Short mmCIF file of C-alpha atoms and ligand atoms in Angstrom, two decimals:
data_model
loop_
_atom_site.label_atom_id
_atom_site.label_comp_id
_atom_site.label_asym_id
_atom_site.label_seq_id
_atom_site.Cartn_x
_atom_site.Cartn_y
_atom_site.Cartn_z
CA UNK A 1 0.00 0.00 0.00
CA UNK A 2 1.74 3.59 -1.24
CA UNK A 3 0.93 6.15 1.19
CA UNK A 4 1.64 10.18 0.43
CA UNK A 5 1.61 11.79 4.24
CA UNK A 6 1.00 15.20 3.78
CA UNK A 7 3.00 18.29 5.22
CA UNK A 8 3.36 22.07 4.24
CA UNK A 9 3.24 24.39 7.50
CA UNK A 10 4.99 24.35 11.03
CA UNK A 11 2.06 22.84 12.75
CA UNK A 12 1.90 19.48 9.98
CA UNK A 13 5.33 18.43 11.19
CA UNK A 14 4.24 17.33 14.57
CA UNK A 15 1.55 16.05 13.48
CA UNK A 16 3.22 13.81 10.69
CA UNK A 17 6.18 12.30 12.79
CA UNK A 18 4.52 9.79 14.78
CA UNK A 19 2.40 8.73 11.63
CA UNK A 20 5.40 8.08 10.33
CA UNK A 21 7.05 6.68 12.73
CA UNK A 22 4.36 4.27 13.54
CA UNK A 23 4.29 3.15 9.47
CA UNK A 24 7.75 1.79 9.48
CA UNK A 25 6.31 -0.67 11.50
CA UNK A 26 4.06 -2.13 8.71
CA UNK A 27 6.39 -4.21 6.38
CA UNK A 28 3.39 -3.73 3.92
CA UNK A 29 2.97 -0.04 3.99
CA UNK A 30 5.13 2.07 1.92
CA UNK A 31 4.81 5.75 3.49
CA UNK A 32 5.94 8.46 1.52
CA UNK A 33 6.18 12.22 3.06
CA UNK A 34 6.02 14.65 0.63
CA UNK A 35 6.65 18.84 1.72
CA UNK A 36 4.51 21.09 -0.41
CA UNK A 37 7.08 23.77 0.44
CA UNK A 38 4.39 26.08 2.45
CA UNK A 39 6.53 26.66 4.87
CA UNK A 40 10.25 27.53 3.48
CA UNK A 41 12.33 28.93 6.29
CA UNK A 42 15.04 27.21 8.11
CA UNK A 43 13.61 27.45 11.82
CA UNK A 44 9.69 26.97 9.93
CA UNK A 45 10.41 23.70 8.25
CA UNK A 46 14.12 22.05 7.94
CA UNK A 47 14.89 22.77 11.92
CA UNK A 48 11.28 21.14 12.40
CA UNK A 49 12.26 18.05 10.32
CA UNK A 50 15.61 17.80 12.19
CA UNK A 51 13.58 18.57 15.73
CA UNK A 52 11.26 15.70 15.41
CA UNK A 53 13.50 13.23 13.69
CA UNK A 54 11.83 13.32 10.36
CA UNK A 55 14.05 12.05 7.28
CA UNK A 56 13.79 14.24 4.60
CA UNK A 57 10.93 14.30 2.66
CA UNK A 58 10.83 12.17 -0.14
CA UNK A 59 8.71 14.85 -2.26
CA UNK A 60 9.71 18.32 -1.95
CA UNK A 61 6.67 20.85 -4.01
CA UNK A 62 8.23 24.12 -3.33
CA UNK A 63 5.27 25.98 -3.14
CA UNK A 64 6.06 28.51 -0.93
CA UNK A 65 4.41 32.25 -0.37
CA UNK A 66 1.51 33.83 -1.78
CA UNK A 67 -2.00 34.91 -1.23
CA UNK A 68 -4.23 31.77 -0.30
CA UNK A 69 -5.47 31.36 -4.17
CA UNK A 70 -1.55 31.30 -5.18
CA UNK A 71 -0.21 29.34 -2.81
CA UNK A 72 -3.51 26.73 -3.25
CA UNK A 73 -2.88 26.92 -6.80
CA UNK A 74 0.76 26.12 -6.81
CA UNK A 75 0.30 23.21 -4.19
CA UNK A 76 -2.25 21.38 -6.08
CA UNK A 77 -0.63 22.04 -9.86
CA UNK A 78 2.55 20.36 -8.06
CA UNK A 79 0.75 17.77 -6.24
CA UNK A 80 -1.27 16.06 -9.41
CA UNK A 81 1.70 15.91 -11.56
CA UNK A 82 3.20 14.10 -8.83
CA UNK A 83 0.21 11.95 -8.33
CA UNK A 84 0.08 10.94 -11.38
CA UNK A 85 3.72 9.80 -11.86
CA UNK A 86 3.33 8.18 -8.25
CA UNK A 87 0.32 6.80 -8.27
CA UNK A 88 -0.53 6.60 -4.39
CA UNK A 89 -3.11 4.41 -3.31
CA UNK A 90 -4.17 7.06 -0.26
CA UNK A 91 -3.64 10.70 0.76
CA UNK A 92 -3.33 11.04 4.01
CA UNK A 93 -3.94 14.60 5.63
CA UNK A 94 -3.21 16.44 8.66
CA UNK A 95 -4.97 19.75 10.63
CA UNK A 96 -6.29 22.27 8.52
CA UNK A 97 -4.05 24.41 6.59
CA UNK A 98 -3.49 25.14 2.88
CA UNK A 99 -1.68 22.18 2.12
CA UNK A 100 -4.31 19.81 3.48
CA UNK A 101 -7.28 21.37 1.30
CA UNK A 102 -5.15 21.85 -1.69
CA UNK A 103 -3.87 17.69 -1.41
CA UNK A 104 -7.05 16.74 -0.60
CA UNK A 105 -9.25 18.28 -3.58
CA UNK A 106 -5.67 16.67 -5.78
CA UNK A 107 -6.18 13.39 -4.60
CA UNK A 108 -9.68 13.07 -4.63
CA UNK A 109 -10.15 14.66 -8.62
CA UNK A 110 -7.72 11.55 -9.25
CA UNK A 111 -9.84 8.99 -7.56
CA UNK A 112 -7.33 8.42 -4.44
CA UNK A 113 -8.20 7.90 -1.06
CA UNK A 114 -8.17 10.67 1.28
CA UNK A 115 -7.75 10.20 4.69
CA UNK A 116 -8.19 13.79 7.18
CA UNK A 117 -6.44 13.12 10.69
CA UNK A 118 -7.92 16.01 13.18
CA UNK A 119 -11.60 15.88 11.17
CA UNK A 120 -13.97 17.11 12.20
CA UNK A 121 -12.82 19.74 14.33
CA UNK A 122 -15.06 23.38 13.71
CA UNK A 123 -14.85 26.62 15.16
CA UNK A 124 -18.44 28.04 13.15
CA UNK A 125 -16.23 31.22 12.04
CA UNK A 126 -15.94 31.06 8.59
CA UNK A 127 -13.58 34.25 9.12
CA UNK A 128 -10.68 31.82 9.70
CA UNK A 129 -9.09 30.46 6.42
CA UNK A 130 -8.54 26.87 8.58
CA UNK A 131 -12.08 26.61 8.99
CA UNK A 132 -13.35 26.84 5.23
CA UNK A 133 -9.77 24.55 5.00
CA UNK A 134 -11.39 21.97 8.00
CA UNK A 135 -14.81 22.31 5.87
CA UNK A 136 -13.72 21.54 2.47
CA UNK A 137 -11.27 18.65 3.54
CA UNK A 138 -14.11 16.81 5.37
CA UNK A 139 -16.53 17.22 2.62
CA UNK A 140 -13.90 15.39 0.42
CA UNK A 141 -12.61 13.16 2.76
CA UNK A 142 -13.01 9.07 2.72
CA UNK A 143 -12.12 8.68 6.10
CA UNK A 144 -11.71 10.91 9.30
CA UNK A 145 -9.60 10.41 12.11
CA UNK A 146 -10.97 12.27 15.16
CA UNK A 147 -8.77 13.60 18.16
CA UNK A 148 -12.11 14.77 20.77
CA UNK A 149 -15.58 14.24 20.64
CA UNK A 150 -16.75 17.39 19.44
CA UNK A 151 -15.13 16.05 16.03
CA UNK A 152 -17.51 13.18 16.10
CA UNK A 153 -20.45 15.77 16.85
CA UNK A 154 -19.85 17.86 14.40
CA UNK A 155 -19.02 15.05 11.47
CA UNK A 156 -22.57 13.24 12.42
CA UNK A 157 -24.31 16.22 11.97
CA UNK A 158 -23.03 17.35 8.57
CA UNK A 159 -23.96 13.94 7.62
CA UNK A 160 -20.91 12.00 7.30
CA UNK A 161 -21.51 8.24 7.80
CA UNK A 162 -20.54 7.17 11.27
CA UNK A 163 -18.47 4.00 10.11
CA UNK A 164 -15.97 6.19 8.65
CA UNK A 165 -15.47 8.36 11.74
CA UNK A 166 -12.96 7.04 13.82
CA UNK A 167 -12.16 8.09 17.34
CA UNK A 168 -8.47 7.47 17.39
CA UNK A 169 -7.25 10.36 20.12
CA UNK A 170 -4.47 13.01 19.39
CA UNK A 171 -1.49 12.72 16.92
CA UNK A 172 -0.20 16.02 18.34
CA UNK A 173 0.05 14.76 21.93
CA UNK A 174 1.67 11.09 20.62
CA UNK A 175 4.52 13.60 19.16
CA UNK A 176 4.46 15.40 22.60
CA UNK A 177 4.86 12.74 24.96
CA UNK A 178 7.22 10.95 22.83
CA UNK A 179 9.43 14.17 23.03
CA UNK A 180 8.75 14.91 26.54
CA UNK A 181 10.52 11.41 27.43
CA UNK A 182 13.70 12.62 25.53
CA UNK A 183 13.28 16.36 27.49
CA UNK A 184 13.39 14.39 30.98
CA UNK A 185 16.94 13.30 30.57
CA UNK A 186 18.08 16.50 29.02
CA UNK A 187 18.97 20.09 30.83
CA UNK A 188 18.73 22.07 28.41
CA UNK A 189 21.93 23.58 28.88
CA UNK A 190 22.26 23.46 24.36
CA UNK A 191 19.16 25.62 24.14
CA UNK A 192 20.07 29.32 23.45
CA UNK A 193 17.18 30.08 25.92
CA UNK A 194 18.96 27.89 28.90
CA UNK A 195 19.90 30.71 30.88
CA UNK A 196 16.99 33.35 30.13
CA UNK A 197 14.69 30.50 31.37
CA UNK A 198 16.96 30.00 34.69
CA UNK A 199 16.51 33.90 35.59
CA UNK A 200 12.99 34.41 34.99
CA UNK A 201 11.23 32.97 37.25
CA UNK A 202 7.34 32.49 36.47
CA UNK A 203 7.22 33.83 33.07
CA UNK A 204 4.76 33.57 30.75
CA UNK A 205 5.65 31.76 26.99
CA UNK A 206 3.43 33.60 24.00
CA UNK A 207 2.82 32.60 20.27
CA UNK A 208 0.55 34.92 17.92
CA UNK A 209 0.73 34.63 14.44
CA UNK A 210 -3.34 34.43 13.34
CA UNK A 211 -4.05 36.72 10.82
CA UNK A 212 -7.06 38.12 12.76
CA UNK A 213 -4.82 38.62 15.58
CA UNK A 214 -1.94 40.54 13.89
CA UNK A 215 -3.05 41.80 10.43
CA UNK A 216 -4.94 44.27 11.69
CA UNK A 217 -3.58 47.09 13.33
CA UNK A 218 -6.21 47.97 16.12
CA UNK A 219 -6.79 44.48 16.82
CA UNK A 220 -2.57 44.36 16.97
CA UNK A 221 -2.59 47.35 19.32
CA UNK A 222 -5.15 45.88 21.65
CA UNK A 223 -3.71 43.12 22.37
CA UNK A 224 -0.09 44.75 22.76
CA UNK A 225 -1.34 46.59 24.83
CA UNK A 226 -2.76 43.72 27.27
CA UNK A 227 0.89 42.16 27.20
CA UNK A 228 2.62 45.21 28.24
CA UNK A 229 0.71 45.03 31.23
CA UNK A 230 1.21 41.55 32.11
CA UNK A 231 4.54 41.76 31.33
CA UNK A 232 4.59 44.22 34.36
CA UNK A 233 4.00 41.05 36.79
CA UNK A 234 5.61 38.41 34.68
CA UNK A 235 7.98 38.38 32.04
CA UNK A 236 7.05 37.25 28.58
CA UNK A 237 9.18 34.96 26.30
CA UNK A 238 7.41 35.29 22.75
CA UNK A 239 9.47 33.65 19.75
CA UNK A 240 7.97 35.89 17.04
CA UNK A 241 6.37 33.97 13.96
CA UNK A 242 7.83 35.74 10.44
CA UNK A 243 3.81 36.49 10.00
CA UNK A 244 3.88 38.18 13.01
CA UNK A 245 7.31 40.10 13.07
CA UNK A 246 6.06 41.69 9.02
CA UNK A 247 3.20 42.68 10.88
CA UNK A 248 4.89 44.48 13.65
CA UNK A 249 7.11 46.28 11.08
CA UNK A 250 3.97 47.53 8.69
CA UNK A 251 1.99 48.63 12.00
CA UNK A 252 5.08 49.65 13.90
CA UNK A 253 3.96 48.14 17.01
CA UNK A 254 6.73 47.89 19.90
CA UNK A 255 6.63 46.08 22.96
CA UNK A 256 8.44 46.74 26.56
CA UNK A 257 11.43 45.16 27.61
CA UNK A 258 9.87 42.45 29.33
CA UNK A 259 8.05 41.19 26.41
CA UNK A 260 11.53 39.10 25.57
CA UNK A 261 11.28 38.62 21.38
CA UNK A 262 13.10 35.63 19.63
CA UNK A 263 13.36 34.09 16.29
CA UNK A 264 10.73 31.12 15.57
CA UNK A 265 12.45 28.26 18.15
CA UNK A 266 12.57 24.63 17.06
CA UNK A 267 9.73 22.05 18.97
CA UNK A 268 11.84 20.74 21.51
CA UNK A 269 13.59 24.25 22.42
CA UNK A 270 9.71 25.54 22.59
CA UNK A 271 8.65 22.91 24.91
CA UNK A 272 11.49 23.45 27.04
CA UNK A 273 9.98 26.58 27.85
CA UNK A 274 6.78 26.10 27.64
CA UNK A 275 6.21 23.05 30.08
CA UNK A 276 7.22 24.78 32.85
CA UNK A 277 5.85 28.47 31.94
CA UNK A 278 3.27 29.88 34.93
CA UNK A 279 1.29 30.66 31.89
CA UNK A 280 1.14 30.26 28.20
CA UNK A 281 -0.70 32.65 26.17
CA UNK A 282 -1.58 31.70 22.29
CA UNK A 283 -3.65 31.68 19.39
CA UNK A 284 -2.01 28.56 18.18
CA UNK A 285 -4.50 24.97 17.85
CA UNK A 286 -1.78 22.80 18.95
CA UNK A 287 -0.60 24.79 22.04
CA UNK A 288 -3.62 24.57 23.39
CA UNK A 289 -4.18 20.96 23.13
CA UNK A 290 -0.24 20.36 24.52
CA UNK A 291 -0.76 22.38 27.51
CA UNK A 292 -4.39 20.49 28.04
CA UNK A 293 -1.61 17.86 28.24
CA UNK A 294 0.37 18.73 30.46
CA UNK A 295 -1.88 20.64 32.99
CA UNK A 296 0.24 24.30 31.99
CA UNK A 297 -2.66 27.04 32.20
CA UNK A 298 -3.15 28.35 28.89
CA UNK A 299 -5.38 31.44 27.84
CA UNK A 300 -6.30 31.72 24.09
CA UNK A 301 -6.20 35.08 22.28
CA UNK A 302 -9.27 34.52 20.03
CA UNK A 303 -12.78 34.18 20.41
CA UNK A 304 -13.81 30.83 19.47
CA UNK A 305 -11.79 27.99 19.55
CA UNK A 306 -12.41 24.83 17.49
CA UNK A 307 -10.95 22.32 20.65
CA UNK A 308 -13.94 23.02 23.07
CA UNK A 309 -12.09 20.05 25.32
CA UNK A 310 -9.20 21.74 26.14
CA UNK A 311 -11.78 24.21 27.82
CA UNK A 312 -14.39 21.83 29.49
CA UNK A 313 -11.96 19.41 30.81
CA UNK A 314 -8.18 21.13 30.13
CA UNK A 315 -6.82 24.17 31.04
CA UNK A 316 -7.77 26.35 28.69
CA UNK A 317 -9.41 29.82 29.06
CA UNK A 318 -11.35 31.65 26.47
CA UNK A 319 -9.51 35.12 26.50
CA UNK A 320 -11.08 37.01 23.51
CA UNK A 321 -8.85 39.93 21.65
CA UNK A 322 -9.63 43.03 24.07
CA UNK A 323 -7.29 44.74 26.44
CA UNK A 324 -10.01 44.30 29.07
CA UNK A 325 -10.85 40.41 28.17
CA UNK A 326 -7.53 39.51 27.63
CA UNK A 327 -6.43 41.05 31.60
CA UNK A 328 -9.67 39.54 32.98
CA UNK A 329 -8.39 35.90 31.31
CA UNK A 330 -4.83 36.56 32.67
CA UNK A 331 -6.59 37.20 36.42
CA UNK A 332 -8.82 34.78 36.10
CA UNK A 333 -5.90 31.87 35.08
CA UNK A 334 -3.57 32.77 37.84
CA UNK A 335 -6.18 31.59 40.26
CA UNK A 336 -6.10 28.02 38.38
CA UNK A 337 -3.90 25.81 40.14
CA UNK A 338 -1.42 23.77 37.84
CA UNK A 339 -2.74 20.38 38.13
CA UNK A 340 -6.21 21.38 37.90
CA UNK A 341 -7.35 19.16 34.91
CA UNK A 342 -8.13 16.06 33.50
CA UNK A 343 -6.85 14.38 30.57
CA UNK A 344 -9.57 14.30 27.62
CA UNK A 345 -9.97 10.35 26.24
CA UNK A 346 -7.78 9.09 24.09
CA UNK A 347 -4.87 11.42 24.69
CA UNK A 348 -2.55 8.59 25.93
CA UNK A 349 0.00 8.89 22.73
CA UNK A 350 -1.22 6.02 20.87
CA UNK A 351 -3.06 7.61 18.09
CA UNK A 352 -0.87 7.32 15.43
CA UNK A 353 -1.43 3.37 16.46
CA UNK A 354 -4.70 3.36 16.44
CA UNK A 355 -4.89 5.23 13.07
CA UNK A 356 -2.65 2.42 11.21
CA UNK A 357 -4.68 -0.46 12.42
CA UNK A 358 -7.96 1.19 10.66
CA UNK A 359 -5.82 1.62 7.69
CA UNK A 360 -4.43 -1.81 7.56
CA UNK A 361 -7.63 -3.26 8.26
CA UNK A 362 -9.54 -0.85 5.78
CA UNK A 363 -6.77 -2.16 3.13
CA UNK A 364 -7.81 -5.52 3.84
CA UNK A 365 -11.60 -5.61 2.51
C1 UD1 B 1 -0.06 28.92 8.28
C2 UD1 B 1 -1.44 28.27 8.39
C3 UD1 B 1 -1.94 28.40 9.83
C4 UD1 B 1 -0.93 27.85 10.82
C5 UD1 B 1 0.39 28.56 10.58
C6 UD1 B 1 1.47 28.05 11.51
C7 UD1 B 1 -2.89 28.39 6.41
C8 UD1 B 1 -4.06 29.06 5.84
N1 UD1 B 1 -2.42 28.92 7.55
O1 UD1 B 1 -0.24 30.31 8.52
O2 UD1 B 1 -3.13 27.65 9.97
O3 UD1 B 1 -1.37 28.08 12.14
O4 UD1 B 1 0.80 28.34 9.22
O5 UD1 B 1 2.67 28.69 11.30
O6 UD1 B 1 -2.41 27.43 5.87
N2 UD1 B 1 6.69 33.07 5.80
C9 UD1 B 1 8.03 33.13 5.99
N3 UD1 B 1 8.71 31.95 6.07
C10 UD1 B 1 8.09 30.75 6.00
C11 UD1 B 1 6.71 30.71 5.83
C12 UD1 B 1 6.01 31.88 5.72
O7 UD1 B 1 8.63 34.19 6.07
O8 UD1 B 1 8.75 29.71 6.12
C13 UD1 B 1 5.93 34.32 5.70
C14 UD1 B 1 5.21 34.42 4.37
O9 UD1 B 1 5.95 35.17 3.47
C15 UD1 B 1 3.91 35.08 4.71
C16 UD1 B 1 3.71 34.80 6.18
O10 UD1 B 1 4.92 34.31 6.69
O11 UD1 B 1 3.99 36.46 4.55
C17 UD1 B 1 2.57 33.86 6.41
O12 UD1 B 1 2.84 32.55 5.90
P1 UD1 B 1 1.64 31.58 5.38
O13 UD1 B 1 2.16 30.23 5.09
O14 UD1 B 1 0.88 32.29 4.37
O15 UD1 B 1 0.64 31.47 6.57
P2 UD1 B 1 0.87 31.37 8.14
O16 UD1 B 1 0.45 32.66 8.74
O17 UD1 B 1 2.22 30.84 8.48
#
């Protein structure tokens, strides 16, 4: 059985490495990864790869930059000439970003299997290019591969058939516990941030990159402005997304000197951080799932969020994009003690397992 695994952005390549690593267990599946080239940058993609002890891919598209029709466009002409040479028997996708619509719509045109790992997932604002990217996948999609039960929810009523919605648990958190094993052993002492995260005590680890977050300048300046005043009581690492740091440049927004500002950092130097931050603040997906993980209090910048669990059983808070919602989230999370949480079912880093037996058993009838 030839299997494409599909990757393009920063997020994909967590989500990818223990599908991977789980396939070289099946003598009689050939996985194949192949990069559209979404993401380009050293510490976006190849420091990723090296990170979570990916080989290189086997299929390299070289998409790269553009507005969303561009980029779609040069993913998919890419991907079908290379579908057609290769001939894959299924497509399998992960999350919900350009890539995984533009290889899905590829592979389906052509007859192949797709197969969507984190289906089903919505947040209802079709504002957010990953939703109308969630949407689109699912509709096209032969089989989903569900991390909570919202996913199943949501699939069910949209009218997908249930015996193609499979409950496997959370290929993000398989990547993170596998990686938090190699962390225990391990000081740190490499990481460039191995000193910064010895002096500051309690400090808070932040990622923003959404567009609605940081395109527009208000919205920018708001929330700026509710991080210069946290920062007062805790100091904030924040590796800055290239999104993100173009955005600060066009709207000239500065922060104080206890909002700390790095490059992107690599997963393991990120979790290194993170894990034992008093808070982590983020408009990320993933993040918010990992720190449901691990029990880290987490406060989203955004006002929906498609991973309800993380807020009815994890640790996650709701924060909205005001000043004022944003401080009330940051009060309200410093009351939440750290183990405070549950984890949600199926988060017990065998998903990736439990993904290959459906496909093995799928290839057998
Ligand atoms: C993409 C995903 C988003 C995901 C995010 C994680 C879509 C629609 N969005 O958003 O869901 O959360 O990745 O990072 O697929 N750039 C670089 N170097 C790179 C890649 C991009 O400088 O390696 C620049 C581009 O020039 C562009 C900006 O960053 O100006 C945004 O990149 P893009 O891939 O369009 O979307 P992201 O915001 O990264």
């Amino acid at each position: 059985m030839k299997v494409f695994l599909i990757a393009g952005a920063r997020p994909n390549f967590m989500k990818i490495a223990p599908v991977y690593r789980e396939a070289l267990k099946h003598e009689q599946v050939d996985c194949r990864i192949v990069h559209t080239g979404q993401h380009y940058d050293f510490e976006m993609s190849q420091a990723f790869f090296e990170d979570l002890e990916l080989p290189k891919p086997d299929f390299f598209l070289n998409a790269g930059s553009g507005s969303h029709a561009v980029q779609t466009a040069k993913i998919m002409t890419a991907f079908e000439a290379l579908c057609r040479e290769e001939t894959p028997d299924m497509v399998i996708v992960v999350g919900d970003v350009n890539s995984t619509l533009a290889c899905s719509v590829v592979a389906k045109k052509l007859l192949i299997k797709v197969a969507h790992v984190e289906a089903g997932l919505r947040s209802f604002d079709m504002t957010m290019p990953e939703e109308i990217n969630r949407m689109v996948t699912d509709t096209l999609s032969d089989y989903f591969f569900v991390t909570e039960e919202s996913g199943i929810k949501n699939l069910l009523e949209e009218g997908k058939p249930q015996e193609k919605i499979h409950f496997v648990g959370n290929v993000m958190i398989d990547n993170l516990f596998y990686h938090l094993k190699t962390l225990a052993s391990d000081d740190g002492r490499h990481f460039s941030t191995h000193k910064l995260k010895k002096e500051k005590q309690d400090f808070i680890f932040l990622t923003l990159h959404r567009p609605a977050n940081v395109d527009s300048k208000p919205r920018f300046q708001e929330i700026a402005g509710a991080l210069d005043r946290i920062a007062q009581e805790h100091p904030i690492l924040f590796p800055v997304h290239p999104r993100t740091r173009k955005m600060m440049d066009e709207h000239g927004i500065e922060f104080s000197k206890q909002v700390l500002l790095f490059p992107p950092l690599g997963f393991k130097e990120s979790l290194f951080l993170w894990k034992d931050a008093r808070l982590v603040m983020t408009d990320s997906g993933g993040l918010q799932e990992e720190t449901t993980a691990l029990g880290v209090p987490c406060i989203t910048v955004r006002e929906n969020t498609e991973r309800p669990i993380t807020i009815e059983m994890g640790t996650n808070i709701l924060a909205g994009t005001t000043r004022k919602s944003i401080l009330n989230a940051y009060r309200k999370s410093m009351e939440k003690e750290r183990d405070d949480h549950k984890l949600p079912p199926k988060w017990d880093g065998k998903a990736a397992e439990r993904i290959w037996k459906v496909i093995l058993k799928l290839g057998e009838s």
